[in-house]
Short mmCIF file of C-alpha atoms and ligand atoms in Angstrom, two decimals:
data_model
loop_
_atom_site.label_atom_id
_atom_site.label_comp_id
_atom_site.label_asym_id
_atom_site.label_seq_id
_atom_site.Cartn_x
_atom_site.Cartn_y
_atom_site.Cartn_z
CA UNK A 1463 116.58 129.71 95.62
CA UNK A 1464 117.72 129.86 99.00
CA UNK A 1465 118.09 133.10 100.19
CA UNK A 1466 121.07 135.23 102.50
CA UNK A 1467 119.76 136.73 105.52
CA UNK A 1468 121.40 138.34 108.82
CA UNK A 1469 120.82 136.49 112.02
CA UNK A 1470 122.02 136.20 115.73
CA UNK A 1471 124.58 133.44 116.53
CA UNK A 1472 126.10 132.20 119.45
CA UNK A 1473 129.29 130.43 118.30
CA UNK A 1474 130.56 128.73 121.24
CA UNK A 1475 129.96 128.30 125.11
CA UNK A 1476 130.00 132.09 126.75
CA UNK A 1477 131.23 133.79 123.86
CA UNK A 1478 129.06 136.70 122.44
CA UNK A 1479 126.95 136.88 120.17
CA UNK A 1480 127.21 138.43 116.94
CA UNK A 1481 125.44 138.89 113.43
CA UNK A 1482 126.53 136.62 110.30
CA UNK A 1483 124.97 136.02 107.12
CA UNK A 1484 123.20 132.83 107.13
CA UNK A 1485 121.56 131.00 104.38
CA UNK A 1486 118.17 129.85 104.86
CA UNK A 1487 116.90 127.02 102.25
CA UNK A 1488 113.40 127.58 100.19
CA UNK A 1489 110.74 125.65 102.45
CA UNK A 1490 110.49 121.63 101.77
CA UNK A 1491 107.57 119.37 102.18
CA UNK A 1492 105.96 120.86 105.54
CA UNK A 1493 107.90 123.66 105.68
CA UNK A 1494 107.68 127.63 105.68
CA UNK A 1495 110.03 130.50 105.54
CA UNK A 1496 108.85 133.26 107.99
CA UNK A 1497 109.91 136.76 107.97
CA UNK A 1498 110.89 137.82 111.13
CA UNK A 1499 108.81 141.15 112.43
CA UNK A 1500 109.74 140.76 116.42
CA UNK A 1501 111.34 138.28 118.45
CA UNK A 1502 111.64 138.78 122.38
CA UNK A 1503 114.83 138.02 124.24
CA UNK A 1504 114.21 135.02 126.52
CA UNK A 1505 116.06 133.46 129.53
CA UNK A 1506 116.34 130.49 127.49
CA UNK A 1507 118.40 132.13 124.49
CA UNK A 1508 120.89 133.08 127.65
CA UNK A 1509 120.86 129.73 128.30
CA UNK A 1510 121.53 128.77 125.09
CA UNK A 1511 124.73 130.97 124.89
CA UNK A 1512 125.77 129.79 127.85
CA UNK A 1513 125.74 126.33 126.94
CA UNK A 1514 123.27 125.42 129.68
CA UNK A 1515 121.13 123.41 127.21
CA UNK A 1516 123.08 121.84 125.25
CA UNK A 1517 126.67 121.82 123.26
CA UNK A 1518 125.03 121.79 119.47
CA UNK A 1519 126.86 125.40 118.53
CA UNK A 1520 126.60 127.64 116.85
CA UNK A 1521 122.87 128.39 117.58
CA UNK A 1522 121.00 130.46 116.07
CA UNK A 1523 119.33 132.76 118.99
CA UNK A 1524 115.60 133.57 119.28
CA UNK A 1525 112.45 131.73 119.81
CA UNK A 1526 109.19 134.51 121.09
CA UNK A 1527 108.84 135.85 117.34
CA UNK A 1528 105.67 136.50 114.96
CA UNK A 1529 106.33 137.28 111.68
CA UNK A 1530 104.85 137.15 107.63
CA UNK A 1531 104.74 133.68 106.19
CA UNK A 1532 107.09 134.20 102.93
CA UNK A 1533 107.03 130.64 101.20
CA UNK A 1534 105.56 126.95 102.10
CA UNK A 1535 106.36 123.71 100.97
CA UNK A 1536 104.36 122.16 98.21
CA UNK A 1537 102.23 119.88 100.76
CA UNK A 1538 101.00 122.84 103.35
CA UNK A 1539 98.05 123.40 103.30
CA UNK A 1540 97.36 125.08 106.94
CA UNK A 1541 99.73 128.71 106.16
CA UNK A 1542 99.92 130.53 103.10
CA UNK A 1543 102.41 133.62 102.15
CA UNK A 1544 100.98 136.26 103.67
CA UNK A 1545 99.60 135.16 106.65
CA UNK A 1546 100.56 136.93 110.14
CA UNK A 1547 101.69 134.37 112.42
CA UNK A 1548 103.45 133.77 115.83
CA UNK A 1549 105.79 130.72 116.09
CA UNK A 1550 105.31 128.06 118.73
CA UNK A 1551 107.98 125.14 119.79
CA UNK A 1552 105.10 122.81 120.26
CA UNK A 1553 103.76 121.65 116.34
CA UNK A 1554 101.63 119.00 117.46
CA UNK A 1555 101.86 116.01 115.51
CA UNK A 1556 98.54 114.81 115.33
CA UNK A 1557 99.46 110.67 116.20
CA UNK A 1558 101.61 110.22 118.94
CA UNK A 1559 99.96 108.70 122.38
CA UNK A 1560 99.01 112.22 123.77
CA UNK A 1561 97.95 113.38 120.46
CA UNK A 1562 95.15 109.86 120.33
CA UNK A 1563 94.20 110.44 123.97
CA UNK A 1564 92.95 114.12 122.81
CA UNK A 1565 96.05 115.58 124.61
CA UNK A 1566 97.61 117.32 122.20
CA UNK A 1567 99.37 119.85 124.89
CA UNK A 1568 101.67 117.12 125.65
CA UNK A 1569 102.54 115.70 122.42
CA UNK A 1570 105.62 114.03 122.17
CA UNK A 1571 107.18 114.54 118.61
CA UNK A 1572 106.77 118.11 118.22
CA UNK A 1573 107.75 119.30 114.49
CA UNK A 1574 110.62 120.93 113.39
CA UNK A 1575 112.16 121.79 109.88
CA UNK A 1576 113.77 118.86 108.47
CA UNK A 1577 116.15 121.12 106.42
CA UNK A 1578 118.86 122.57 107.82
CA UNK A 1579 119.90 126.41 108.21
CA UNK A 1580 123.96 127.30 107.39
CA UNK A 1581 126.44 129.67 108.09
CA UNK A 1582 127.07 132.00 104.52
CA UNK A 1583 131.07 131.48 105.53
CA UNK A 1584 131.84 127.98 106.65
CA UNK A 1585 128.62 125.78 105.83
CA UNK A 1586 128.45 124.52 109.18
CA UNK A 1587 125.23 124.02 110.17
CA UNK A 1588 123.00 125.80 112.84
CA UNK A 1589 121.05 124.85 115.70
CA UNK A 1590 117.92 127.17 115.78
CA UNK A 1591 116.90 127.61 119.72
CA UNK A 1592 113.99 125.55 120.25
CA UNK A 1593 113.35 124.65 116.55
CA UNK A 1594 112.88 128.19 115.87
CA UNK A 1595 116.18 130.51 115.44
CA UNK A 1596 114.35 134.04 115.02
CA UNK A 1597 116.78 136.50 115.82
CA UNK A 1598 117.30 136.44 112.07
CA UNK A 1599 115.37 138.19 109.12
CA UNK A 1600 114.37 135.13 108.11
CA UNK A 1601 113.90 132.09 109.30
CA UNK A 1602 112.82 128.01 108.24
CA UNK A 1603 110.32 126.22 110.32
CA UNK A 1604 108.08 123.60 110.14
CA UNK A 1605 104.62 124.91 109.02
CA UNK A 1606 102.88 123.73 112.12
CA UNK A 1607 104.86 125.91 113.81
CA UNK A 1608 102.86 128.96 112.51
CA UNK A 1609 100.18 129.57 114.10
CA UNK A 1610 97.91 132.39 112.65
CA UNK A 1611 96.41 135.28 114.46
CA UNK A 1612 94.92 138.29 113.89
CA UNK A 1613 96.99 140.67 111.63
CA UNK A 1614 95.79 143.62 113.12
CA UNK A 1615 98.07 143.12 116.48
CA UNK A 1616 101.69 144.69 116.72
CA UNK A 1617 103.95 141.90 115.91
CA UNK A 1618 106.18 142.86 119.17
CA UNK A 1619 103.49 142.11 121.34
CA UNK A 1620 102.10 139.21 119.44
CA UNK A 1621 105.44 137.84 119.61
CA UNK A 1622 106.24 137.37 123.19
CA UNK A 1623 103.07 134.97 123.29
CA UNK A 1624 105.43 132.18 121.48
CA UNK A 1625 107.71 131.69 124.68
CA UNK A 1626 107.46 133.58 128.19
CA UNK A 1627 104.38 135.11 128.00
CA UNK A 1628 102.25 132.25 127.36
CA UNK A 1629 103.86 130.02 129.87
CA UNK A 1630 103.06 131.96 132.40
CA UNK A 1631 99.40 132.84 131.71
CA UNK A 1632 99.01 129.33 130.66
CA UNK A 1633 100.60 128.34 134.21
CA UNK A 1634 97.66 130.42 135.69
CA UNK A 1635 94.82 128.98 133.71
CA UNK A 1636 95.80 125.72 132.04
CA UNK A 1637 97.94 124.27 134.78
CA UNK A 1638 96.53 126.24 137.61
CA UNK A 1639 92.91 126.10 136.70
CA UNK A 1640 92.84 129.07 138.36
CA UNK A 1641 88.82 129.71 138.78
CA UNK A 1642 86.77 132.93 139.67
CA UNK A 1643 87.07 133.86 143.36
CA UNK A 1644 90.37 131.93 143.82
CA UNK A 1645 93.30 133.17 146.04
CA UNK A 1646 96.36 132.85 144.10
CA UNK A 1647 100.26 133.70 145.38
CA UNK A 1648 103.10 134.07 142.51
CA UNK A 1649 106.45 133.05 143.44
CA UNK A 1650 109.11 135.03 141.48
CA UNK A 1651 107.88 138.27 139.66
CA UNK A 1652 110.18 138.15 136.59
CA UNK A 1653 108.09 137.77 133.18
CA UNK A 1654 106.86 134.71 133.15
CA UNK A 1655 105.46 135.33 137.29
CA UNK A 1656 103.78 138.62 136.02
CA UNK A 1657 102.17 136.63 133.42
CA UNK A 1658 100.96 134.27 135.47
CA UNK A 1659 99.74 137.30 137.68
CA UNK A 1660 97.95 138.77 134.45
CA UNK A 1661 96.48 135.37 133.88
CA UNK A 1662 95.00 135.16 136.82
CA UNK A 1663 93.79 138.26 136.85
CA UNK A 1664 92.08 137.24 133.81
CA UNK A 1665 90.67 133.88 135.32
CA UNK A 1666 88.97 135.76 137.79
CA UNK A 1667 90.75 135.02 141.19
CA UNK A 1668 89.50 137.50 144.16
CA UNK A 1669 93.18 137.66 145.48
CA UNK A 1670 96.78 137.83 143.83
CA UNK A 1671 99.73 137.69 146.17
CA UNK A 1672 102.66 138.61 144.46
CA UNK A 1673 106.26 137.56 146.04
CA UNK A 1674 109.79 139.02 144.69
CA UNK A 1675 113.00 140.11 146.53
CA UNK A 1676 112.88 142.99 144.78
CA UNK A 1677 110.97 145.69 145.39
CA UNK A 1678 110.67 147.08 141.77
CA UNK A 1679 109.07 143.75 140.45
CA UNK A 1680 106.37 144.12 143.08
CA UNK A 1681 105.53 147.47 141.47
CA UNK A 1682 105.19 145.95 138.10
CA UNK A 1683 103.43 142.73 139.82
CA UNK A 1684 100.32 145.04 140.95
CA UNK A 1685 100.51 146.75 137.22
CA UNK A 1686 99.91 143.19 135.77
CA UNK A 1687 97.34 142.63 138.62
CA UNK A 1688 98.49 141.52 141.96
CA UNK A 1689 96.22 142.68 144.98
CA UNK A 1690 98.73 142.38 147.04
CA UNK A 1691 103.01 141.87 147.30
CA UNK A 1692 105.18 139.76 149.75
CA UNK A 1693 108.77 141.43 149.83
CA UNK A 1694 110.52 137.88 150.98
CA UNK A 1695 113.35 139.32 151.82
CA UNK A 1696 111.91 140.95 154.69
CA UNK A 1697 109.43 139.11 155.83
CA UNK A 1698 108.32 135.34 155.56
CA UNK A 1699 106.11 134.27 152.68
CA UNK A 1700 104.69 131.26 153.83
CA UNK A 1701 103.58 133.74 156.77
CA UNK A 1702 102.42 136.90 154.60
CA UNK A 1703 100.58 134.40 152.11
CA UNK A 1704 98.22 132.56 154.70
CA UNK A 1705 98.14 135.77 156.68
CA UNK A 1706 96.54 137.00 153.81
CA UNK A 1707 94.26 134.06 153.21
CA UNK A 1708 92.32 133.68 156.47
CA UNK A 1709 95.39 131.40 157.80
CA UNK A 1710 94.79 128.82 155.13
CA UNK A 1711 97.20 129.39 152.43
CA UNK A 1712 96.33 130.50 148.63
CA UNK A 1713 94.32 127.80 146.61
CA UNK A 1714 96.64 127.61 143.20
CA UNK A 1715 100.39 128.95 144.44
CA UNK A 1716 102.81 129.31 141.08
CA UNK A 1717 106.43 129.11 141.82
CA UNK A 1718 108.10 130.62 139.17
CA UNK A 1719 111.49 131.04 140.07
CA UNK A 1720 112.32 127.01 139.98
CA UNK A 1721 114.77 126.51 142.98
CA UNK A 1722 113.94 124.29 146.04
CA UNK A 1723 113.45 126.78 148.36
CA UNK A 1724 111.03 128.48 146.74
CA UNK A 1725 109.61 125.39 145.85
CA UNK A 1726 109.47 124.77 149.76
CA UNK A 1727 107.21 128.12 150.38
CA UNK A 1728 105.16 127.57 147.41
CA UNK A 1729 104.51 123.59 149.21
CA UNK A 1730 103.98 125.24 152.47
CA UNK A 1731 101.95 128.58 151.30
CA UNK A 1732 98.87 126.84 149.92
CA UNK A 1733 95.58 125.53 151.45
CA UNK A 1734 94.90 121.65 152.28
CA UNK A 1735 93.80 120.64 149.18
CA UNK A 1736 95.34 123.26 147.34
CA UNK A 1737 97.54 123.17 143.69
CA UNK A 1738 100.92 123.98 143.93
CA UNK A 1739 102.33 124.66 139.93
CA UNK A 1740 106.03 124.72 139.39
CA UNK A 1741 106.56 126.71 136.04
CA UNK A 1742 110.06 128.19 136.89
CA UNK A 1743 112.68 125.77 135.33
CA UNK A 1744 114.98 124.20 137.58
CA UNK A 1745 119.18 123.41 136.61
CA UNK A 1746 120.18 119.89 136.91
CA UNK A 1747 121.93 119.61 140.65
CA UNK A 1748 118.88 120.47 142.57
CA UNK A 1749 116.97 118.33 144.70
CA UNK A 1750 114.26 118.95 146.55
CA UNK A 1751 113.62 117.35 150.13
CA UNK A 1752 109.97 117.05 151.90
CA UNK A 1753 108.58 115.31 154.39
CA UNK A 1754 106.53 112.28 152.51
CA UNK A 1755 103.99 112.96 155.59
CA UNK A 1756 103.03 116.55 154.70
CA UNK A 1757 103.01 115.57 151.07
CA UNK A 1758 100.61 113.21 151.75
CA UNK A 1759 99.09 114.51 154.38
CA UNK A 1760 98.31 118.32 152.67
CA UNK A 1761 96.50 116.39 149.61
CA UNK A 1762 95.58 118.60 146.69
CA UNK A 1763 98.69 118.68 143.37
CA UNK A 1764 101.86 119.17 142.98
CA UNK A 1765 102.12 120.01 139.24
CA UNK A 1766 104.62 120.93 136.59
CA UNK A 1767 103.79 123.84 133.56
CA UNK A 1768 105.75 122.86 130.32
CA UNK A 1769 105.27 125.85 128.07
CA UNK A 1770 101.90 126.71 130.13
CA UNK A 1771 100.22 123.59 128.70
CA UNK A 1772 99.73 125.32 125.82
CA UNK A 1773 97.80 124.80 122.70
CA UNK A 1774 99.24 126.96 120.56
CA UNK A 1775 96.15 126.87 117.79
CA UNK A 1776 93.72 127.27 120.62
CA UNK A 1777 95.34 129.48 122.87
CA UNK A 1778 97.67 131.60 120.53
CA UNK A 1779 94.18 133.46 119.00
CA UNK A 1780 92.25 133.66 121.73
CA UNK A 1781 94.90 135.80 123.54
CA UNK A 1782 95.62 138.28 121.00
CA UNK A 1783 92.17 139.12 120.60
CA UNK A 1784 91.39 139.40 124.58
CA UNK A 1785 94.20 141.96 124.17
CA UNK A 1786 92.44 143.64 121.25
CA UNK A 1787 89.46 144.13 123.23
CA UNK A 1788 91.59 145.58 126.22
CA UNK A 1789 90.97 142.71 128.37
CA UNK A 1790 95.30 141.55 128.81
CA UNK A 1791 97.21 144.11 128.38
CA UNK A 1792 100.29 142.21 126.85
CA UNK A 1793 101.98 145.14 125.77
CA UNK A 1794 102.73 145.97 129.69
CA UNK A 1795 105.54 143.01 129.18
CA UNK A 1796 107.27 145.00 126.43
CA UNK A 1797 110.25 147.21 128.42
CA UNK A 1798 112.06 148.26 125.41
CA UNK A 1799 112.70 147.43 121.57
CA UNK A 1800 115.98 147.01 120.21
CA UNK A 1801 117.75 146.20 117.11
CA UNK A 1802 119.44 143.15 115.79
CA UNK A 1803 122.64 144.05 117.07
CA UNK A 1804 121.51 145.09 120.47
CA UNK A 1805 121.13 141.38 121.82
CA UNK A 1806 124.51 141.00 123.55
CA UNK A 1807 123.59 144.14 125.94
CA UNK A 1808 119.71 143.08 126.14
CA UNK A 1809 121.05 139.92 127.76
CA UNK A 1810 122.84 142.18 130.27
CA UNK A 1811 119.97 143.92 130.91
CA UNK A 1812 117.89 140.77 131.74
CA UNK A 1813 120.49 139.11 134.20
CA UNK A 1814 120.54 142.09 136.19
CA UNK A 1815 116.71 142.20 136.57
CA UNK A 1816 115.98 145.97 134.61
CA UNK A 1817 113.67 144.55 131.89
CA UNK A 1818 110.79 142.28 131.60
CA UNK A 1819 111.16 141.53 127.88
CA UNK A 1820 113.39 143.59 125.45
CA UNK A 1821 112.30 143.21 121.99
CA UNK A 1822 114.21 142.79 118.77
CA UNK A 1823 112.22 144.88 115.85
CA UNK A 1824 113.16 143.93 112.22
ZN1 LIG B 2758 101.72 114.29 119.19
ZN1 LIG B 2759 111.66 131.37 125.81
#
């Protein structure tokens, strides 16, 4: 039977989001119904609403969620009901190119479900954000897309590993490589730059240079680990960061704002040979100009983070339970929980730079 639940929808560019009864289908052949615990408010939701993704409406908000399994289709075998999981946007499908070549972090057909969620009133169908849609009390995924870890976390903090958290951390130590004894400079001190602080904290490096314009995110920054903070709107980063580093720039510099000029410093800011690793996401007019020379000339990478490089079965558990033991404190990233109906304001809150991650309880 399927089943009426409230969820978050965004029903057409820049209009607000309210709560309507949706109608959420019993789980098909690699499917699962989740019930929503947590689910953390993400840039990318904003973006959603705001039609800077695509023009699909009406979504159905939320993506960094962990939740009960309720019900899975007859063939899955992987989740049961019962079982505590947090949902990825990355359900590897096990035969694509990257998938053979043992690359599953950059599989190409990523799962979804194949059924589709409705509004109650009209029918019309929704668009889940990123194949997810968990600002709801329940929601229909694809069962890959549950990944199970250990029951004993809080599902708030579990949560925020399905989106922000993750990509940052996994910027740090997927992407990054970040190594013990590194020097390491973070570019943008929002949640998913702290996270990348925290994970390379966690890596090991000797030295964390946090940058921000803002003065209150480079008091959080040294919370989540930074040794030391770069106010860039008073004094030159590229500067600070190699007069920091012996005059050489950091070895692994994370921009994580994803504009140009940031871009530029993080370029300039690291040592010959260093890794540069863009994880802030960029809109679609910007370009970015460099002399081919340097690029060449500087050597090391230039790479890109896509959702940290994530595996979510591999990396999912093994977080959760370093934060168990006290060894990532991911709670830190939690500012504030909220209700369903709080959304509208949370993304308020965000834009004007007061909260790391407000967090939807159900
Ligand atoms: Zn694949
Ligand atoms: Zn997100």
């Amino acid at each position: 039977m399927a089943q009426e639940v409230r969820g978050v929808i965004a029903p057409g560019k820049d209009e607000p989001v309210r709560i309507e009864t949706i109608v959420v289908p019993d789980p098909g052949p690699g499917e699962a119904v989740v019930r929503i615990q947590a689910c953390g408010v993400c840039h990318t939701d904003l973006h959603y609403k705001q039609g800077g993704i695509n023009d699909d409406f009406p979504f159905l908000l939320g993506h960094e969620a962990a939740g009960v399994v309720e019900s899975v289709g007859d063939d899955v075998t992987d989740v049961a009901p019962g079982d505590f999981v947090v949902l990825n946007w990355r359900a590897v499908c096990g035969k694509c190119r990257a998938c053979m070549r043992g690359r599953p972090w950059y599989c190409f057909d990523t799962h979804n479900a194949k059924q589709k969620m409705t509004l109650a009133s009209t029918g019309q169908e929704l668009s889940p954000a990123l194949g997810i849609g968990a600002f709801a009390e329940k929601t229909l995924v694809a069962a890959g897309q549950c990944t199970k870890v250990d029951p004993e976390v809080s599902p708030q903090v579990a949560g925020l590993l399905g989106c922000g958290v993750m990509a940052g951390i996994g910027a740090a130590i997927n992407t990054g490589n970040v190594g013990r004894g590194d020097s390491v400079a973070v570019i943008g001190c929002g949640g998913v730059g702290d996270a990348a602080i925290a994970g390379a904290r966690l890596a090991g490096a000797a030295k964390i240079i946090a940058v921000d314009i803002d003065d209150r995110k480079l008091e959080t920054a040294r919370s989540m680990g930074a040794t030391h903070t770069v106010n860039s709107r008073t004094s030159d980063p590229v500067e600070a960061i190699r007069g920091l580093t012996g005059g050489f720039g950091a070895d692994v510099v994370i921009e994580a704002v994803g504009r140009p000029e940031t871009y530029q410093q993080a370029f300039y800011a690291r040592d010959l040979a260093g890794t540069v690793v863009l994880v802030g996401v960029p809109t679609p007019e910007m370009k970015l100009e460099l002399p081919l020379l340097d690029v060449f000339g500087r050597g090391g990478s230039l790479k890109s983070s896509w959702y940290g490089d994530c595996l979510p079965s591999r990396d999912f558990p093994m977080l959760v339970d370093l934060h168990q033991q006290g060894r990532l404190d991911l709670g830190a990233f939690v500012t504030e929980t909220i209700q369903l109906d709080e959304v509208e304001k949370a993304f308020e809150r965000m834009h004007k730079g007061d909260v790391l991650r407000s967090v939807v309880v159900l």
